[in-house]
Amino acid sequence: MGASTKGKTKKKDSSSGKKKKKNEEGAAEGTSSPRGMVQDALEIQRTRVVCGPDVNLYTSSNIAHNQYGHVDSSFSLDAFKESLKIKVLKYDGDDMEFEVSGISCSIANALRRVMIAEVPTMAIEHVYIMNNTSIIQDEVLSHRLGMIPLRVDPRLFEWKAASDPANEKNTIVLKLDVTCKRLPDGSMENDKVYTSQLQWLSAGSEIPNDTKTVFESDQSLLIDSVGPVHEDILIAKLRPGQRIQLECHCIKGTGEDHAKWSPVATTWYKLYPEVVLLDCTPEKDVCDALCEELAGLMYLDDAGALQVDDATKHEKLLEKVRRMSGEDAYKDVIQLRKRKDKFIFIIESTGAWKPHEIFQEAVKRLESKCDKVLEGLATFES
């Protein structure tokens, strides 16, 4: 009896070991086991936004290091350095488009906000009007002048508080003196006032008693030239006999105080798109329909298999993919996804900074903010 019991026990252990081994093999194969399928689904939730026909799914970022049990999402500096990659896609004058991968949406948005509101420029802050007989009111004229982007490096100038005296280190003085005249041939001179007619006064204000602005040295020793980024911006229109005579004083500021100091016309980012084949071998009529509806994005290779091209090259078709993914014929075949850790940035500079300089300065300022947080924590801990 005892021998028989032992035999059964050994047989049961042997069967359990085989079953355990089989489960381990299934897990190693990934989606061939329920556990592997769950991990794949969780990985999609962790790393992708699924753009459904009616609603976007999995739009939240990681909120805890153990939010997804199969992956430790705690921050690692070494992993961050290894995964961070930047690739410039287009650089054309004041416009730049580039990819950034290996960062979270919180960092991407922080960079965007810093570029808009915290990278400084020089802009017209005070306008001293001696004569304005145009039809434009003084306040409107001053506002138009303030929004003109200036071609000058703000890093060469100091910050000026309201109580600080204006000098060559914190203030730039521009002059505008234009009178419209009718010429003997009947045409008009200076009937349109452009930004090209703004003159830089490197020696300082011509009315120092009124402006309280005195330069101790010529500003040309500090900078080569100052002027508007674009010389063809229309400031005002005049009729014969009308005149605009004024002085503009420019100081350093940031976009969080006023939009005129923002170095960008706009900057934004978007998540990196992906079009995924859920079924790599769909029916022939489905393949033909996809290749026809999504020409260029979907194509058949030499072997007749359905393939997907780079989604970023076919942005106009992505909304069509999203809509088609909700149709019965295609919902199990294609899906539009967007990566949570890869972004396409677009920077449109006003011209005061080069686009890449704006991004570099934003990174430096974000780094400075992190240093302040660490200093505060160190003080708290001590």
mmCIF file of N, CA and C in Angstrom, residues 46 60-68 73-74 340:
data_model
loop_
_atom_site.group_PDB
_atom_site.id
_atom_site.type_symbol
_atom_site.label_atom_id
_atom_site.label_comp_id
_atom_site.label_asym_id
_atom_site.label_seq_id
_atom_site.Cartn_x
_atom_site.Cartn_y
_atom_site.Cartn_z
ATOM 1 N N ARG A 46 0.898 50.999 -22.300
ATOM 2 C CA ARG A 46 1.985 51.768 -21.678
ATOM 3 C C ARG A 46 2.683 52.684 -22.662
ATOM 4 N N SER A 60 -3.298 58.422 -21.070
ATOM 5 C CA SER A 60 -2.586 58.876 -19.878
ATOM 6 C C SER A 60 -1.146 58.376 -19.881
ATOM 7 N N SER A 61 -0.268 59.125 -19.198
ATOM 8 C CA SER A 61 1.121 58.716 -19.049
ATOM 9 C C SER A 61 1.267 57.870 -17.790
ATOM 10 N N ASN A 62 2.483 57.373 -17.577
ATOM 11 C CA ASN A 62 2.743 56.594 -16.369
ATOM 12 C C ASN A 62 2.625 57.476 -15.134
ATOM 13 N N ILE A 63 1.888 57.030 -14.133
ATOM 14 C CA ILE A 63 1.719 57.810 -12.909
ATOM 15 C C ILE A 63 2.381 57.139 -11.716
ATOM 16 N N ALA A 64 2.888 55.914 -11.910
ATOM 17 C CA ALA A 64 3.579 55.200 -10.837
ATOM 18 C C ALA A 64 4.556 54.217 -11.456
ATOM 19 N N HIS A 65 5.649 53.921 -10.737
ATOM 20 C CA HIS A 65 6.674 53.038 -11.306
ATOM 21 C C HIS A 65 6.165 51.613 -11.479
ATOM 22 N N ASN A 66 5.160 51.218 -10.709
ATOM 23 C CA ASN A 66 4.617 49.866 -10.799
ATOM 24 C C ASN A 66 3.220 49.845 -11.397
ATOM 25 N N GLN A 67 2.893 50.864 -12.178
ATOM 26 C CA GLN A 67 1.572 50.930 -12.787
ATOM 27 C C GLN A 67 1.328 49.730 -13.705
ATOM 28 N N TYR A 68 2.392 49.337 -14.424
ATOM 29 C CA TYR A 68 2.315 48.152 -15.271
ATOM 30 C C TYR A 68 3.241 47.105 -14.663
ATOM 31 N N SER A 73 8.702 51.179 -14.261
ATOM 32 C CA SER A 73 8.694 52.486 -14.931
ATOM 33 C C SER A 73 9.394 53.570 -14.127
ATOM 34 N N SER A 74 10.129 53.198 -13.091
ATOM 35 C CA SER A 74 10.850 54.203 -12.312
ATOM 36 C C SER A 74 11.933 54.852 -13.166
ATOM 37 N N LYS A 340 3.952 57.327 -27.221
ATOM 38 C CA LYS A 340 3.940 58.262 -26.091
ATOM 39 C C LYS A 340 5.322 58.821 -25.773
#
